Amino acid sequence: MDSTGDGTRAVRAGLPEPEQFEPTLPGPVFAAHFHLSGEPVGPYTYGRDTNPTWTLLERAIGELEAPGESVETTVFASGMAAISAVLLSQARTGDAVVLPDDGYQALPLVREQLEAYGVEVRTAPTGGDAQLAVLEGAKLLWIETPSNPGLDVCDVRRLVEAAHAAGTLVAVDNTLATPLGQRPLELGADFSVASDTKGLTGHGDILLGHVTCRDAALAAGVRRWRKVVGAIPGPMEAWLAHRSLATLELRVDRQCATALTLAEVLDDRPGVTGLRYPGLPTDPSYPNAVRQMRRFGSVVSFVLPDRERAERFLAELRLVDDATSFGGLRSTAERRARWGGDAVPEGFIRFSVGAENAPDLIADVQRALDIALG
């Protein structure tokens, strides 16, 4: 196990060996093809297969996912591309897969595609390790913890142990936690997956995803899927993502500290119900979270009495953007029920804490709540 600190690792991750008069992080390589005489062997042959900018980013993410270990990372054009690559590269007609029924809003779209291919899809909630009840005979178990947007946390080690005993592969969507908050491979998972559009890159200006595996054969299947469907990131996006990794610990530590402060403030606030934050000791997810997470994420969720007051709250915020993503430097919040895909009340708010100074952000939230709740 590498004992280097998270911040040091994030700053140095994936950098090439120093070369005189060359930049420490080379710029993006824009190339559809490469010089290739004779036999088509070598690291770079065609732009849909490999790219030097991807290589450095994949190495960097791997160093964060499993410090000091040998893993393989594949980057994708989006988080959904990464999710689809795992599920659709592993499941075949007649197989069964287990998904959370309270996960990311686009998972039902993947479910429809799997079922169209003749794959049986079973679902159960994240909380209470409920997926264990539908695990028998499954090819793949998909875990999302903390879940989005409900913030339930399951016991990953327990689920992995049961799945592997039954011959079932395990993938963990680690988007909300990032590798600095939780390392699924250390918890026994076969695939660690994330939408890096969110916290990992953290600036709200890149669509990106990744899959990391220890097993080379599993990684090869994922990489082959990327080649077949062409779900590749652009070199500029990959370079920007690598640049953004350097500030990961700085961003995440500020976000998590402020998120906990916000949760503590909301916990005593009249008119606010259904508060969830895994790092709050009174939260139902806290016992699991504290065992397997090192940081608890930037997202806090809560419920206001109705749609009207939730929308008034969002409209009154001055330091928070009404937007649908999370994990960025700038705080965002939204009334999640506006999309219609999550089983949440009309007044449900998903709040993603950014890097603003905590007193300023808390004051803004308190003022907006005063106006919205009367």
XYZ file of C-alpha atoms in Angstrom:
374
model
C 0.000 0.000 0.000
C 1.340 3.408 -1.032
C 1.546 5.674 2.045
C 1.785 8.919 0.053
C -0.809 11.498 1.082
C -3.893 12.011 -1.049
C -2.990 15.572 -1.971
C 0.550 14.691 -3.008
C -0.721 11.754 -5.035
C -3.373 13.850 -6.768
C -0.843 16.518 -7.723
C 1.651 13.991 -9.120
C -0.686 11.323 -10.523
C 0.041 10.111 -14.018
C 2.882 12.504 -14.792
C 5.533 11.164 -17.207
C 9.171 10.870 -16.275
C 10.866 14.309 -16.327
C 12.440 15.197 -19.654
C 14.681 18.191 -20.136
C 12.883 21.184 -21.683
C 9.552 19.336 -21.869
C 6.412 20.297 -19.896
C 5.625 18.374 -16.727
C 2.189 17.531 -18.175
C 2.360 17.332 -21.978
C -0.400 19.045 -23.900
C -3.242 17.160 -25.577
C -2.387 15.016 -28.584
C -4.825 15.651 -31.434
C -4.432 12.772 -33.849
C -6.747 10.463 -35.762
C -3.804 8.367 -36.975
C -0.112 7.880 -36.238
C 2.927 6.962 -38.336
C 2.659 3.207 -38.718
C 4.897 1.412 -41.166
C 5.153 -2.382 -41.358
C 3.262 -4.490 -38.841
C 0.526 -2.589 -36.923
C 1.957 -3.101 -33.464
C 2.826 -0.501 -30.858
C 1.089 1.658 -28.307
C -0.509 4.147 -30.727
C -2.000 3.133 -34.044
C -5.388 4.775 -34.533
C -7.282 7.464 -32.645
C -10.270 5.334 -31.672
C -7.993 2.758 -30.025
C -5.433 4.691 -28.013
C -4.105 8.182 -27.465
C -1.100 9.385 -25.419
C -3.263 11.903 -23.542
C -5.659 9.128 -22.476
C -2.713 7.017 -21.357
C -1.506 9.624 -18.861
C -5.011 10.276 -17.546
C -5.764 6.558 -17.195
C -2.521 6.069 -15.302
C -3.381 8.997 -13.025
C -6.877 7.721 -12.200
C -5.484 4.249 -11.554
C -3.017 5.689 -9.049
C -5.911 7.286 -7.176
C -8.176 4.227 -7.352
C -5.581 1.763 -6.050
C -2.367 3.431 -4.838
C 0.718 1.264 -5.255
C -1.164 -1.494 -7.073
C -1.326 -2.655 -10.670
C -4.738 -1.797 -12.158
C -6.090 -0.909 -15.579
C -8.251 2.143 -16.194
C -10.266 2.929 -19.306
C -11.631 6.438 -19.826
C -14.848 7.170 -21.689
C -16.711 10.074 -23.235
C -19.180 10.194 -20.322
C -20.208 8.454 -17.141
C -23.060 6.706 -18.948
C -20.591 5.387 -21.528
C -18.550 3.885 -18.700
C -21.626 2.380 -17.021
C -22.876 0.922 -20.290
C -19.463 -0.513 -21.108
C -19.394 -2.616 -17.944
C -22.979 -3.858 -18.120
C -23.129 -4.466 -21.856
C -19.665 -6.024 -22.127
C -20.420 -8.552 -19.384
C -24.100 -9.498 -19.713
C -25.333 -11.921 -22.355
C -28.764 -13.180 -23.350
C -30.056 -15.370 -20.532
C -27.882 -13.759 -17.861
C -29.295 -11.931 -14.845
C -27.984 -8.657 -13.464
C -28.924 -6.855 -10.249
C -29.330 -3.078 -10.252
C -30.332 -0.644 -7.498
C -33.882 0.665 -7.855
C -32.868 3.987 -6.280
C -29.792 4.722 -8.377
C -28.893 7.266 -11.009
C -31.829 8.430 -13.078
C -30.516 7.044 -16.390
C -30.120 3.473 -15.081
C -33.682 2.590 -16.189
C -32.592 3.360 -19.762
C -29.803 0.818 -19.426
C -32.275 -1.620 -17.937
C -34.496 -1.286 -20.995
C -31.548 -2.004 -23.278
C -30.442 -5.019 -21.266
C -33.938 -6.456 -21.301
C -34.157 -5.865 -25.048
C -31.072 -8.074 -25.372
C -32.699 -10.825 -23.326
C -30.971 -10.092 -20.023
C -33.008 -10.497 -16.835
C -32.797 -7.392 -14.660
C -33.610 -7.504 -10.955
C -33.730 -4.455 -8.711
C -33.701 -3.717 -4.992
C -32.953 -0.647 -2.843
C -29.434 0.304 -1.795
C -30.308 0.680 1.896
C -30.275 -2.327 4.186
C -28.147 -4.302 1.701
C -31.465 -5.285 0.100
C -29.790 -6.372 -3.136
C -28.632 -9.517 -1.333
C -32.185 -10.881 -1.538
C -32.175 -10.926 -5.366
C -28.570 -11.951 -5.943
C -28.919 -15.703 -6.563
C -27.670 -16.778 -9.988
C -26.825 -13.264 -11.167
C -23.912 -12.616 -13.512
C -23.287 -9.091 -12.250
C -24.242 -7.015 -9.220
C -24.305 -3.241 -9.731
C -23.917 -1.171 -6.552
C -24.312 2.585 -6.271
C -23.169 3.855 -2.898
C -23.873 6.485 -1.727
C -26.970 6.323 -3.902
C -28.024 9.296 -5.982
C -30.052 11.217 -4.939
C -31.206 9.449 -1.741
C -27.703 9.044 -0.227
C -28.217 5.535 1.134
C -25.042 3.542 1.788
C -24.761 -0.240 1.635
C -22.073 -2.487 3.100
C -19.880 -3.062 0.048
C -17.703 -5.725 1.684
C -20.739 -7.742 2.723
C -22.308 -7.572 -0.733
C -19.018 -8.398 -2.471
C -18.418 -11.406 -0.231
C -21.885 -12.798 -0.921
C -21.657 -12.087 -4.646
C -18.239 -13.649 -5.132
C -19.287 -16.728 -3.158
C -22.067 -17.142 -5.729
C -19.810 -16.499 -8.732
C -21.195 -13.017 -9.349
C -19.098 -10.075 -10.499
C -19.461 -6.741 -8.658
C -19.320 -3.216 -10.040
C -19.510 -0.142 -7.804
C -20.570 3.266 -9.068
C -18.269 5.498 -7.041
C -19.254 8.797 -8.626
C -20.413 10.578 -5.513
C -17.552 9.507 -3.248
C -14.606 9.787 -5.698
C -11.475 7.674 -5.042
C -10.567 10.035 -2.201
C -13.755 9.146 -0.386
C -14.021 5.446 -1.140
C -11.968 2.830 -3.001
C -14.248 0.073 -4.308
C -11.393 -2.168 -5.431
C -10.000 -2.203 -1.888
C -13.480 -3.240 -0.720
C -13.330 -6.214 -3.108
C -15.241 -4.962 -6.156
C -14.263 -6.122 -9.631
C -15.072 -2.796 -11.317
C -14.840 0.739 -9.961
C -16.897 3.026 -12.170
C -17.572 6.752 -12.092
C -18.928 9.693 -13.965
C -15.919 11.974 -13.811
C -18.123 14.780 -15.071
C -18.874 15.216 -11.376
C -16.451 15.407 -8.454
C -13.315 13.930 -9.974
C -12.854 16.736 -12.508
C -14.973 19.159 -10.499
C -15.271 22.184 -12.770
C -18.544 21.499 -14.553
C -16.963 21.808 -18.002
C -16.103 18.214 -18.985
C -18.106 15.091 -19.771
C -16.022 12.041 -18.858
C -16.222 8.615 -17.236
C -13.915 5.770 -16.301
C -13.751 2.103 -15.355
C -10.894 0.659 -13.285
C -10.221 -3.081 -12.830
C -7.548 -5.233 -11.256
C -8.335 -8.180 -13.542
C -6.712 -7.697 -16.969
C -9.288 -9.882 -18.737
C -12.200 -7.834 -17.373
C -10.414 -4.628 -18.315
C -9.831 -5.958 -21.844
C -13.552 -6.574 -22.268
C -14.351 -3.031 -21.192
C -11.661 -1.571 -23.453
C -12.870 -3.619 -26.396
C -16.385 -2.283 -25.834
C -15.067 1.267 -25.995
C -13.354 0.502 -29.298
C -16.435 -1.134 -30.783
C -18.907 1.619 -29.889
C -16.413 4.482 -30.187
C -17.326 6.057 -26.833
C -13.986 7.825 -26.586
C -13.134 11.110 -24.872
C -11.626 13.928 -26.864
C -7.958 14.644 -26.151
C -8.729 18.140 -24.902
C -11.277 16.786 -22.417
C -8.788 14.167 -21.260
C -6.064 16.764 -20.777
C -8.386 19.109 -18.885
C -9.459 16.211 -16.673
C -5.844 15.372 -15.838
C -5.122 18.993 -15.036
C -8.183 19.078 -12.771
C -7.053 16.042 -10.760
C -4.262 18.072 -9.204
C -6.733 20.028 -7.057
C -8.896 17.027 -6.120
C -7.970 16.859 -2.435
C -8.191 20.644 -2.040
C -11.670 20.656 -3.555
C -13.014 17.544 -1.844
C -11.790 18.455 1.626
C -13.413 21.906 1.440
C -16.631 20.490 -0.012
C -16.957 17.691 2.522
C -16.259 19.956 5.503
C -18.842 22.493 4.373
C -21.363 19.768 3.491
C -21.180 18.444 7.052
C -21.630 21.961 8.437
C -24.634 22.502 6.174
C -26.148 19.186 7.277
C -25.689 20.121 10.945
C -27.422 23.460 10.360
C -30.311 21.879 8.457
C -30.717 19.176 11.090
C -32.139 21.753 13.502
C -34.055 23.795 10.953
C -37.875 23.891 11.257
C -39.605 23.133 7.969
C -36.762 20.927 6.706
C -37.408 17.180 6.778
C -35.849 14.041 5.305
C -32.303 15.325 5.784
C -29.619 12.938 4.499
C -25.834 13.192 4.628
C -23.726 10.044 5.196
C -21.197 11.920 7.328
C -23.788 13.082 9.859
C -23.599 10.763 12.909
C -27.393 10.670 13.169
C -27.862 9.654 9.516
C -29.100 6.068 8.907
C -26.188 5.513 6.509
C -23.502 6.666 8.932
C -22.621 3.227 10.432
C -21.835 1.800 6.976
C -20.276 5.001 5.673
C -17.834 5.387 8.549
C -16.584 1.813 8.032
C -15.823 2.094 4.321
C -15.559 5.787 3.418
C -12.721 8.186 4.180
C -14.690 11.271 3.080
C -18.460 11.523 2.838
C -19.018 13.571 -0.291
C -20.336 16.979 -1.238
C -24.043 16.169 -1.593
C -26.712 16.854 1.033
C -30.384 16.077 0.392
C -33.475 17.304 2.205
C -37.185 17.922 1.697
C -39.117 21.180 1.838
C -42.895 21.103 2.408
C -43.989 21.361 -1.225
C -42.989 22.216 -4.778
C -43.797 25.918 -4.448
C -41.595 26.460 -1.411
C -38.784 24.364 -2.862
C -38.777 26.439 -6.031
C -38.914 29.670 -4.014
C -35.914 28.490 -1.990
C -33.911 27.778 -5.138
C -34.879 31.099 -6.698
C -33.726 33.045 -3.620
C -30.237 31.483 -3.479
C -27.485 33.830 -4.606
C -24.365 31.665 -4.325
C -25.904 28.456 -5.664
C -26.726 27.580 -9.263
C -29.993 25.783 -10.059
C -28.369 22.998 -12.068
C -28.536 19.227 -12.313
C -24.958 18.112 -11.796
C -22.938 17.814 -8.587
C -19.382 17.750 -7.284
C -18.273 21.051 -8.776
C -16.421 24.049 -7.381
C -19.604 26.115 -7.550
C -22.484 24.943 -5.392
C -25.552 23.662 -7.206
C -29.009 22.610 -6.085
C -32.183 21.441 -7.742
C -35.684 20.234 -7.089
C -35.024 16.695 -8.159
C -38.646 15.742 -8.860
C -38.717 18.067 -11.864
C -37.169 15.263 -13.933
C -39.849 12.746 -13.029
C -37.503 9.749 -12.789
C -36.704 9.604 -9.077
C -39.076 8.378 -6.369
C -38.775 11.548 -4.292
C -41.272 14.102 -2.912
C -42.060 17.250 -4.904
C -40.077 19.321 -2.404
C -36.946 17.126 -2.474
C -33.727 19.164 -2.839
C -30.394 17.708 -3.904
C -27.750 20.193 -2.794
C -24.149 19.892 -3.977
C -21.727 21.911 -1.880
C -18.975 23.724 -3.747
C -15.796 25.459 -2.643
C -17.287 28.727 -1.433
C -16.414 29.867 2.074
C -18.668 27.981 4.462
C -20.012 31.020 6.388
C -21.055 32.694 3.129
C -22.778 29.593 1.779
C -24.560 28.800 5.048
C -25.779 32.386 5.347
C -27.122 32.248 1.790
C -28.990 29.006 2.488
C -30.410 30.319 5.768
C -31.618 33.520 4.128
C -33.261 31.641 1.243
C -34.965 29.267 3.682
C -36.233 32.189 5.753
C -37.901 33.624 2.664
C -39.199 30.326 1.289
C -40.566 28.958 4.559
C -41.833 32.238 5.932
